Amino acid sequence: MTIDKTSTAIWSRLEFNRLIDTWLRERHPELTARMAERVGGSAGIAWEIPVGHQAVLAVCTRYSPGGFHAWDGVLLRGSDGRTHDIAPGDLAGLMLDSFDGGTPDTRRLVSERVNQSIESSCRHAAFRSKQEPASTGARAERSLWFGHPFHPLAKSVVGFTSADFESYSPERNAAFQLCWLLAEPDIVVSYICTPESMARADALLMEASRLGATEIAGRTLIPCHPWQAARLREHPHFRDHLASGALSLLGPSGEFATPTSSVRTVWFEKRGLYVKLPLEARITNFSRVNSAEQLARSIAGARAIAAAEEQVRAAGLTILEESGGRILRRAATDDAQQTCPETGFLLRSADFDEGVDPIVVAGFVEPNPRTGRPNLSAISGGIFDERQRTLEWVERYTEIVLLPLVRLLATTGVCLEAHAQNSLVAFDEGWPSRLFVRDLEGVAVDRECFAQAHPRIVTDLDDALFYEREVIWRRFLYYVIVNHFAHVLSAVAELADVDEARLWAASRYALETHVGPADTIIARLLSAPSLPAKANLTSCVVGRGENPDYVMIANPFVAGRSPVSLGRIQLRGASS
């Protein structure tokens, strides 16, 4: 599929943004600090960014306190002093060649994967540029042709062929039938939130499979991605189960499922059911299988959330119910820990109220390949055409999205991994109205705080759920503030063409005027000099994708204090 000149220019510019912003964040914090120190920011200023013995020359066209800068006029100045154009893939190669971590082989491998990601994003952009704007929940899940702006492997899926991308990628509007494993109950390990919720989810899954009770014949139904099913046939443990008659593989058959933005989680919209499937494809940093430990953590998190139902409701958000999951045991063992992570799955209920169509955050901050502007523009109407309404929108987003997460952490010690792909927001005429959070695998709980609120259940929960308080705080700052909230404010700043620092000041004002149990956490958030950010490029090079390195970045809320915030307060007074 060909891509027109306009979308090509947008794709190229955004790939440069991703590479340069990531490089600055991970390799040149001193230059980032210099950018922040300039009076009036850095917009319109040409910068020289070292890459080994060479340098990238680029003009910062939009400065972002959260690090989401925009760049133009990118050139490379070689060690001989001469300047010339460079393609994004070639720039990525130079960056990796100059890396002082990893080995030559790992740097070469990462360079190949970065180029694969760049090429995939170009092909996805060509397809998405012909589609309708992502103004609905379903379209937003499929809109991520570009993806994570600080992950150079954002659109890399090792193991997928071109045909696989067409058949299974959300970016290509894929819809497909699942395969179905029928397993004797004694080789299945189950993780259940409550028997009632699991029974409801199992019934929905069986309806989606369109298999009857006669076909299932008392066996346990296990959904399987068709790409994964082809690989399971080659697994020795799977072949043992097939040979013994303990397992059968059917399909593809049943109702069509649509993949969500995570690729491996699928959605049966008619049933209100998400199925988190295992995929041994290497999506970004690592293979996306579901181990017994991950299933146990998720369901322990679901049980904790169920116990804290009152506090969740009082906090003002909705957490989608993880009903349960299952995984196959390896053959010839009764040990529940000897399982096959390539078969583990989770069932998640999402029976949204009629008329409610929440949109994944990663989808509405994603740039549209036709215009280069965030998809939020198709949702917000003309809100961001007016400066005052823009500031009010940011305050509303703070109240509807950020404050509920802070309140839940303060009252229960539960930190949700509410990053941009796990958070969905419902809108009312362009204004945020409700936060929904999905996927409890990354939930982290402060044992002492949770025990004070729910002493009876805390001892029954999996120990993997509990973290040290400082680790929880770091996770909250990264997933909620750096990954999610900063991305939204950068998108709004672009759409409204305003200084992003003003938006951080508006959010700061909304937090400072809040009164309640979250005040201590809010004060700590607003006074923290720095925030943790994942170093995705570094982590890929040194082979720590599943246990990534972090770097510290300046806290944009600190930059958003007086006198800018005083100006915001005066604006409010003038308009009331």
C-alpha positions as CSV (number, residue, x, y, z in Angstrom):
1,M,0.0,0.0,0.0
2,T,1.4,3.4,-1.0
3,I,1.6,6.4,1.3
4,D,1.0,9.9,-0.1
5,K,3.4,12.8,0.3
6,T,1.5,14.5,3.2
7,S,1.4,11.3,5.3
8,T,5.0,10.5,4.4
9,A,6.1,13.9,5.7
10,I,4.1,13.4,8.9
11,W,5.5,9.9,9.5
12,S,9.1,11.0,8.9
13,R,8.7,14.0,11.2
14,L,7.2,11.9,14.0
15,E,9.8,9.2,13.7
16,F,12.5,11.9,14.1
17,N,10.6,13.3,17.1
18,R,10.6,9.8,18.7
19,L,14.3,9.2,18.1
20,I,15.5,12.7,19.2
21,D,13.2,12.9,22.3
22,T,14.2,9.4,23.4
23,W,17.9,10.2,22.9
24,L,17.6,13.4,24.9
25,R,15.8,11.7,27.7
26,E,18.1,8.8,28.0
27,R,21.5,10.1,26.9
28,H,21.6,13.9,27.3
29,P,19.8,15.1,30.4
30,E,22.2,18.1,30.5
31,L,20.9,19.3,27.2
32,T,17.3,18.8,28.3
33,A,18.1,21.0,31.3
34,R,19.5,23.7,29.1
35,M,16.4,23.6,27.0
36,A,14.2,24.1,30.1
37,E,16.3,27.0,31.3
38,R,15.8,29.2,28.3
39,V,13.5,32.1,28.9
40,G,10.2,31.4,27.1
41,G,11.3,27.8,26.4
42,S,13.1,26.4,23.4
43,A,10.6,26.7,20.6
44,G,12.1,28.1,17.4
45,I,15.7,27.5,18.5
46,A,18.1,25.3,16.6
47,W,19.9,22.7,18.8
48,E,23.0,20.6,18.3
49,I,22.5,17.1,19.8
50,P,25.6,14.9,20.0
51,V,25.5,11.4,18.6
52,G,28.9,9.9,19.1
53,H,31.4,11.9,17.1
54,Q,28.7,13.5,15.0
55,A,25.7,15.7,15.8
56,V,22.1,16.1,14.9
57,L,21.1,19.6,14.1
58,A,17.4,20.3,14.5
59,V,15.0,23.1,15.2
60,C,12.7,22.7,18.2
61,T,9.3,23.8,16.9
62,R,7.4,23.0,20.1
63,Y,8.9,22.7,23.6
64,S,7.3,20.3,26.0
65,P,8.0,20.2,29.8
66,G,7.1,16.5,29.7
67,G,9.7,15.8,27.0
68,F,7.3,15.5,24.0
69,H,9.2,18.1,21.9
70,A,8.6,18.6,18.2
71,W,11.5,19.0,15.7
72,D,12.0,20.1,12.2
73,G,14.8,20.6,9.7
74,V,16.7,17.6,10.9
75,L,20.3,17.4,9.6
76,L,23.4,15.4,10.5
77,R,26.7,17.0,10.9
78,G,29.5,14.5,10.4
79,S,32.8,14.4,12.1
80,D,34.2,16.2,9.0
81,G,32.0,19.2,9.8
82,R,29.8,18.8,6.7
83,T,26.0,18.6,7.1
84,H,23.5,16.5,5.1
85,D,20.0,15.0,5.2
86,I,19.5,11.7,7.0
87,A,16.6,9.2,7.2
88,P,15.1,8.1,10.5
89,G,16.4,4.6,10.2
90,D,19.9,5.7,9.5
91,L,19.8,8.1,12.5
92,A,18.7,5.2,14.7
93,G,21.6,3.1,13.4
94,L,24.1,5.9,14.3
95,M,22.6,6.3,17.7
96,L,23.0,2.6,18.4
97,D,26.5,2.5,17.0
98,S,27.5,5.2,19.4
99,F,26.0,3.4,22.4
100,D,28.3,2.5,25.2
101,G,26.1,-0.4,26.5
102,G,25.3,-3.9,25.3
103,T,27.4,-5.8,22.8
104,P,27.9,-5.2,19.0
105,D,25.5,-8.1,18.4
106,T,22.8,-6.7,20.6
107,R,23.2,-3.2,19.2
108,R,22.9,-4.7,15.6
109,L,19.8,-6.7,16.6
110,V,18.1,-3.7,18.2
111,S,19.0,-1.6,15.1
112,E,17.3,-4.2,12.9
113,R,14.2,-4.2,15.1
114,V,14.1,-0.3,15.2
115,N,14.1,-0.3,11.4
116,Q,11.4,-2.9,11.4
117,S,9.3,-0.7,13.7
118,I,9.9,2.3,11.5
119,E,8.9,0.4,8.4
120,S,5.8,-1.0,10.1
121,S,4.7,2.4,11.3
122,C,5.0,3.7,7.7
123,R,2.9,0.8,6.3
124,H,0.3,1.3,9.1
125,A,0.2,5.1,8.4
126,A,-0.5,4.3,4.7
127,F,-3.5,2.2,5.8
128,R,-4.8,4.4,8.6
129,S,-4.6,7.5,6.3
130,K,-7.5,6.0,4.3
131,Q,-9.7,5.4,7.4
132,E,-12.2,7.5,9.3
133,P,-10.8,9.7,12.2
134,A,-10.5,7.8,15.5
135,S,-13.4,9.4,17.4
136,T,-15.0,6.2,18.8
137,G,-13.7,3.5,21.1
138,A,-13.4,0.9,18.4
139,R,-11.6,3.2,16.0
140,A,-9.2,4.4,18.7
141,E,-8.1,0.9,19.5
142,R,-7.1,0.4,15.9
143,S,-5.5,3.8,15.4
144,L,-2.1,3.3,16.9
145,W,0.0,3.3,13.7
146,F,2.8,5.2,15.5
147,G,2.5,4.1,19.2
148,H,4.6,4.9,22.2
149,P,6.6,8.1,21.5
150,F,9.5,7.1,23.7
151,H,9.8,3.5,22.5
152,P,11.9,3.0,19.4
153,L,10.4,-0.5,19.0
154,A,6.8,0.7,19.4
155,K,5.6,-1.0,16.2
156,S,8.0,-4.0,16.2
157,V,6.4,-7.4,16.3
158,V,9.0,-10.1,15.8
159,G,7.4,-13.3,14.5
160,F,4.7,-11.6,12.4
161,T,4.9,-11.8,8.7
162,S,3.4,-9.3,6.3
163,A,0.4,-11.6,6.0
164,D,0.1,-11.9,9.8
165,F,0.0,-8.1,10.1
166,E,-2.9,-8.0,7.7
167,S,-4.7,-10.8,9.5
168,Y,-4.2,-9.9,13.1
169,S,-3.1,-6.3,13.6
170,P,-5.6,-3.8,15.1
171,E,-3.9,-1.1,12.9
172,R,-5.3,-3.0,9.8
173,N,-8.8,-3.3,11.1
174,A,-8.4,-7.0,11.6
175,A,-11.1,-9.3,12.9
176,F,-10.8,-13.0,13.2
177,Q,-12.1,-16.2,14.8
178,L,-10.2,-17.8,17.7
179,C,-9.0,-21.4,18.0
180,W,-10.2,-23.4,21.0
181,L,-8.4,-25.9,23.2
182,L,-10.6,-28.5,25.0
183,A,-8.7,-29.8,28.0
184,E,-9.4,-32.4,30.6
185,P,-10.0,-30.5,33.9
186,D,-7.1,-32.2,35.7
187,I,-4.5,-30.6,33.5
188,V,-5.9,-27.1,33.9
189,V,-4.9,-24.6,36.7
190,S,-7.6,-21.9,37.4
191,Y,-7.4,-18.5,39.0
192,I,-10.7,-17.1,40.0
193,C,-11.8,-13.8,41.5
194,T,-15.2,-15.1,42.6
195,P,-17.1,-18.2,41.4
196,E,-20.0,-16.1,40.3
197,S,-18.0,-13.7,38.2
198,M,-16.0,-16.6,36.6
199,A,-19.3,-18.5,35.8
200,R,-20.6,-15.4,34.0
201,A,-17.4,-14.9,32.0
202,D,-17.2,-18.6,31.2
203,A,-20.8,-18.5,29.9
204,L,-19.9,-15.5,27.7
205,L,-16.8,-17.3,26.4
206,M,-18.8,-20.4,25.5
207,E,-21.4,-18.3,23.7
208,A,-18.6,-16.6,21.7
209,S,-17.1,-20.0,20.8
210,R,-20.4,-21.3,19.5
211,L,-19.4,-24.7,20.8
212,G,-22.2,-26.7,22.3
213,A,-22.2,-28.7,25.6
214,T,-22.0,-32.0,23.5
215,E,-18.8,-30.8,21.8
216,I,-17.2,-29.6,25.0
217,A,-18.2,-32.8,26.8
218,G,-17.2,-31.7,30.3
219,R,-13.8,-30.5,29.2
220,T,-12.4,-27.0,30.0
221,L,-12.6,-24.4,27.2
222,I,-9.4,-22.5,26.6
223,P,-9.3,-19.7,23.9
224,C,-6.3,-19.5,21.7
225,H,-5.1,-16.9,19.2
226,P,-4.9,-18.6,15.7
227,W,-1.3,-17.4,15.3
228,Q,-0.4,-19.0,18.6
229,A,-2.3,-22.2,17.8
230,A,-0.1,-22.9,14.8
231,R,2.9,-22.7,17.2
232,L,1.4,-24.7,19.9
233,R,1.3,-27.8,17.6
234,E,5.1,-27.7,17.7
235,H,5.5,-27.5,21.5
236,P,6.6,-30.8,23.0
237,H,4.3,-30.5,26.0
238,F,1.4,-29.6,23.8
239,R,2.1,-32.6,21.6
240,D,2.2,-34.9,24.7
241,H,-1.3,-33.6,25.7
242,L,-2.7,-34.2,22.2
243,A,-1.2,-37.6,22.0
244,S,-2.6,-38.6,25.4
245,G,-6.1,-37.4,24.4
246,A,-6.1,-35.0,27.3
247,L,-6.4,-32.1,24.9
248,S,-8.0,-31.2,21.6
249,L,-7.6,-28.2,19.3
250,L,-10.5,-26.9,17.3
251,G,-11.1,-24.0,14.9
252,P,-10.7,-21.2,14.0
253,S,-14.4,-20.9,14.6
254,G,-17.0,-19.0,16.6
255,E,-17.8,-15.3,16.7
256,F,-15.3,-12.8,15.3
257,A,-13.1,-11.0,17.8
258,T,-11.3,-7.7,17.2
259,P,-7.8,-7.1,18.6
260,T,-7.3,-4.1,20.9
261,S,-4.3,-1.7,20.8
262,S,-2.2,-4.3,22.7
263,V,-2.5,-6.7,19.7
264,R,-2.8,-9.8,21.9
265,T,-6.0,-8.9,23.9
266,V,-9.2,-9.3,21.8
267,W,-12.7,-7.9,22.3
268,F,-16.0,-9.6,21.8
269,E,-18.0,-6.4,21.7
270,K,-21.4,-8.1,21.6
271,R,-20.5,-10.1,24.7
272,G,-18.8,-7.2,26.6
273,L,-15.8,-9.5,27.0
274,Y,-12.1,-9.0,26.7
275,V,-9.8,-12.0,26.4
276,K,-6.2,-11.5,27.2
277,L,-4.4,-14.1,25.1
278,P,-0.8,-15.3,25.1
279,L,1.3,-14.5,22.0
280,E,4.8,-15.7,21.7
281,A,5.5,-13.0,19.2
282,R,8.0,-10.4,20.5
283,I,5.9,-7.3,20.8
284,T,8.2,-4.3,21.5
285,N,10.6,-5.6,24.2
286,F,9.4,-9.2,24.9
287,S,7.2,-12.1,24.2
288,R,3.7,-11.6,25.4
289,V,2.8,-14.8,27.2
290,N,0.8,-15.2,30.4
291,S,2.7,-17.0,33.1
292,A,1.1,-18.6,36.2
293,E,2.6,-15.8,38.3
294,Q,1.1,-13.1,36.1
295,L,-2.3,-14.7,36.2
296,A,-2.1,-15.0,40.0
297,R,-1.1,-11.4,40.4
298,S,-4.0,-10.2,38.2
299,I,-6.6,-12.2,40.1
300,A,-5.1,-11.2,43.4
301,G,-5.5,-7.6,42.2
302,A,-9.1,-8.3,41.2
303,R,-9.9,-9.7,44.6
304,A,-8.3,-6.7,46.3
305,I,-10.3,-4.3,44.0
306,A,-13.5,-6.3,44.8
307,A,-12.8,-5.9,48.5
308,A,-12.2,-2.2,48.1
309,E,-15.4,-1.7,46.0
310,E,-16.6,1.2,48.2
311,Q,-13.4,3.1,48.0
312,V,-13.2,2.6,44.2
313,R,-16.6,4.0,43.9
314,A,-15.9,6.9,46.2
315,A,-12.6,7.6,44.3
316,G,-14.7,8.2,41.1
317,L,-13.5,5.6,38.6
318,T,-14.4,2.3,37.1
319,I,-12.1,-0.7,37.1
320,L,-13.0,-3.4,34.7
321,E,-13.5,-6.8,36.4
322,E,-10.9,-9.5,35.8
323,S,-13.1,-12.5,36.4
324,G,-10.4,-15.2,36.2
325,G,-7.9,-17.0,34.1
326,R,-6.6,-20.5,33.3
327,I,-3.4,-22.2,32.2
328,L,-2.4,-25.7,31.2
329,R,-0.2,-27.8,33.3
330,R,2.8,-29.5,31.7
331,A,2.3,-33.2,31.0
332,A,3.2,-35.8,33.6
333,T,3.2,-33.4,36.6
334,D,0.8,-32.4,39.3
335,D,2.8,-29.3,40.2
336,A,0.6,-26.2,39.6
337,Q,3.7,-24.1,39.0
338,Q,4.9,-26.4,36.1
339,T,2.6,-24.7,33.6
340,C,2.6,-23.6,29.9
341,P,2.6,-19.8,29.8
342,E,1.9,-20.0,26.1
343,T,-1.6,-21.2,27.0
344,G,-2.5,-18.8,29.9
345,F,-5.4,-16.4,29.4
346,L,-7.5,-14.0,31.3
347,L,-11.2,-13.0,31.0
348,R,-12.2,-9.4,31.6
349,S,-15.8,-8.1,31.7
350,A,-16.6,-4.7,30.2
351,D,-20.3,-4.3,30.0
352,F,-20.4,-0.5,29.5
353,D,-23.6,1.3,30.1
354,E,-25.7,2.0,27.0
355,G,-24.4,5.1,25.3
356,V,-21.0,5.0,27.0
357,D,-18.1,4.5,24.6
358,P,-14.9,5.1,26.5
359,I,-11.8,5.8,24.3
360,V,-8.3,4.4,25.1
361,V,-6.0,7.3,26.0
362,A,-3.2,6.0,23.6
363,G,-5.8,6.3,20.8
364,F,-6.9,9.8,21.3
365,V,-3.4,11.2,21.8
366,E,-2.2,9.3,18.7
367,P,-1.5,11.6,15.7
368,N,-3.7,11.2,12.7
369,P,-1.7,10.3,9.6
370,R,-3.8,12.6,7.4
371,T,-3.2,15.7,9.5
372,G,-0.4,14.9,12.0
373,R,-2.7,16.3,14.8
374,P,-3.8,14.1,17.8
375,N,-7.1,12.2,17.3
376,L,-8.4,14.2,20.3
377,S,-9.3,16.9,17.8
378,A,-12.0,14.7,16.4
379,I,-13.5,14.2,19.8
380,S,-13.2,17.7,21.4
381,G,-15.1,19.7,18.7
382,G,-14.0,23.4,19.1
383,I,-13.0,23.3,22.7
384,F,-9.3,23.9,22.1
385,D,-10.0,26.8,19.8
386,E,-10.5,28.9,23.0
387,R,-7.8,29.4,25.5
388,Q,-10.1,29.6,28.5
389,R,-12.0,26.5,27.6
390,T,-8.7,24.7,27.0
391,L,-7.6,25.4,30.6
392,E,-11.0,24.3,31.9
393,W,-10.7,21.1,29.9
394,V,-7.3,20.3,31.5
395,E,-8.8,21.0,35.0
396,R,-11.7,18.7,34.2
397,Y,-9.3,16.0,33.0
398,T,-7.3,16.4,36.2
399,E,-10.5,16.0,38.3
400,I,-12.0,13.1,36.3
401,V,-8.8,11.1,35.6
402,L,-5.9,12.0,37.8
403,L,-7.6,12.7,41.1
404,P,-9.5,9.4,41.2
405,L,-6.2,7.5,40.9
406,V,-4.6,9.6,43.6
407,R,-7.6,9.1,45.9
408,L,-7.6,5.4,45.4
409,L,-3.9,5.2,46.2
410,A,-4.4,7.4,49.3
411,T,-7.4,5.5,50.7
412,T,-6.4,1.9,49.9
413,G,-2.7,1.8,49.0
414,V,-3.7,0.4,45.5
415,C,-1.7,1.8,42.6
416,L,-3.2,1.0,39.2
417,E,-0.9,0.7,36.2
418,A,-3.1,3.3,34.5
419,H,-0.8,4.0,31.5
420,A,-2.0,5.3,28.2
421,Q,-3.0,1.8,26.8
422,N,-4.7,0.7,30.1
423,S,-6.8,3.8,30.6
424,L,-10.0,4.6,28.8
425,V,-11.9,7.9,29.1
426,A,-15.6,8.5,28.4
427,F,-16.4,11.9,26.9
428,D,-19.6,14.1,27.0
429,E,-19.6,16.5,24.1
430,G,-15.8,16.6,24.1
431,W,-15.4,16.9,27.9
432,P,-13.9,14.0,30.0
433,S,-16.7,12.4,32.1
434,R,-15.4,9.1,33.5
435,L,-12.2,7.1,33.8
436,F,-12.1,3.3,33.2
437,V,-9.0,1.3,33.9
438,R,-8.3,-2.2,32.5
439,D,-5.7,-4.9,33.1
440,L,-4.7,-5.6,36.7
441,E,-1.4,-7.4,35.9
442,G,0.6,-4.3,36.9
443,V,-1.4,-3.4,40.0
444,A,0.8,-2.7,43.0
445,V,-0.4,-2.5,46.6
446,D,0.9,-1.0,49.8
447,R,0.3,-3.9,52.3
448,E,0.2,-1.7,55.4
449,C,-2.2,0.8,53.9
450,F,-4.5,-1.9,52.4
451,A,-4.5,-3.9,55.7
452,Q,-5.8,-0.8,57.6
453,A,-8.8,-0.7,55.3
454,H,-9.3,-4.4,54.7
455,P,-7.6,-6.5,57.4
456,R,-9.6,-9.7,56.7
457,I,-8.6,-10.3,53.2
458,V,-5.0,-9.0,53.1
459,T,-3.5,-12.2,54.4
460,D,-5.3,-14.2,51.7
461,L,-3.8,-12.3,48.7
462,D,-0.8,-13.3,46.7
463,D,2.4,-11.9,48.0
464,A,3.3,-10.8,44.5
465,L,0.7,-8.1,44.8
466,F,2.5,-6.2,47.5
467,Y,5.4,-3.8,46.9
468,E,7.5,-1.5,49.1
469,R,6.0,2.0,49.4
470,E,8.7,3.7,47.5
471,V,8.4,1.3,44.6
472,I,4.7,1.9,44.4
473,W,5.3,5.6,44.4
474,R,7.8,5.3,41.5
475,R,5.3,3.2,39.6
476,F,2.6,5.7,40.1
477,L,4.8,8.6,39.0
478,Y,5.8,6.8,35.8
479,Y,2.7,5.1,34.6
480,V,0.2,7.7,35.6
481,I,2.1,11.0,35.3
482,V,5.0,10.5,32.9
483,N,3.4,7.9,30.5
484,H,-0.2,9.0,30.6
485,F,-0.9,12.5,32.0
486,A,2.2,14.2,30.4
487,H,1.2,12.7,27.0
488,V,-2.3,14.1,27.2
489,L,-1.1,17.6,28.1
490,S,1.4,17.6,25.3
491,A,-1.5,16.6,22.9
492,V,-3.7,19.4,24.2
493,A,-0.9,21.9,24.0
494,E,-0.4,21.0,20.3
495,L,-4.1,21.2,19.5
496,A,-4.7,24.5,21.3
497,D,-1.3,26.0,20.3
498,V,-0.5,27.1,23.8
499,D,2.5,27.0,26.0
500,E,2.3,23.5,27.7
501,A,3.6,25.0,31.0
502,R,0.2,26.8,31.3
503,L,-1.6,23.5,31.1
504,W,0.6,22.0,33.9
505,A,-0.2,25.2,35.9
506,A,-4.0,24.6,35.3
507,S,-3.7,21.0,36.5
508,R,-1.6,22.1,39.4
509,Y,-4.3,24.6,40.4
510,A,-7.0,21.8,40.3
511,L,-4.8,19.6,42.5
512,E,-3.9,22.4,45.0
513,T,-7.6,23.3,45.5
514,H,-8.6,19.7,46.2
515,V,-9.5,18.9,49.8
516,G,-9.6,15.3,51.1
517,P,-7.6,12.2,52.0
518,A,-5.3,12.6,49.0
519,D,-3.8,15.9,50.1
520,T,-0.6,14.3,51.4
521,I,0.1,12.5,48.1
522,I,-0.8,15.6,46.1
523,A,1.6,17.7,48.1
524,R,4.4,15.1,47.5
525,L,3.6,15.0,43.8
526,L,3.6,18.8,43.4
527,S,6.9,19.2,45.3
528,A,8.9,16.3,43.8
529,P,11.8,17.8,41.8
530,S,12.0,14.9,39.4
531,L,10.0,12.0,38.1
532,P,11.1,8.5,36.9
533,A,10.9,7.6,33.2
534,K,11.5,4.3,31.5
535,A,14.7,4.2,29.4
536,N,13.3,1.9,26.7
537,L,16.1,2.2,24.2
538,T,18.8,1.6,26.8
539,S,16.8,-1.3,28.3
540,C,16.5,-2.9,24.8
541,V,20.3,-2.6,24.1
542,V,21.3,-4.2,27.5
543,G,18.6,-6.9,27.4
544,R,16.5,-5.7,30.2
545,G,13.2,-5.2,28.4
546,E,11.1,-6.9,31.2
547,N,13.0,-5.2,34.0
548,P,13.8,-1.8,32.4
549,D,16.2,0.9,33.4
550,Y,14.8,4.3,34.5
551,V,16.1,7.8,34.2
552,M,15.0,10.9,36.1
553,I,13.3,13.9,34.3
554,A,12.3,17.3,35.7
555,N,8.8,17.4,37.2
556,P,6.6,19.5,34.9
557,F,4.3,20.3,37.9
558,V,7.3,22.2,39.4
559,A,7.7,24.2,36.2
560,G,4.0,24.8,36.4
561,R,4.0,26.7,39.7
562,S,3.9,30.5,40.1
563,P,3.9,32.9,38.4
564,V,2.2,30.9,35.7
565,S,-0.2,29.3,38.1
566,L,-1.1,32.7,39.6
567,G,-2.0,33.8,36.1
568,R,-4.4,30.8,35.8
569,I,-6.1,31.7,39.1
570,Q,-6.6,35.2,37.9
571,L,-8.0,33.9,34.6
572,R,-10.6,31.9,36.6
573,G,-11.5,34.9,38.7
574,A,-11.9,37.1,35.6
575,S,-14.3,34.6,33.9
576,S,-16.5,33.8,36.9
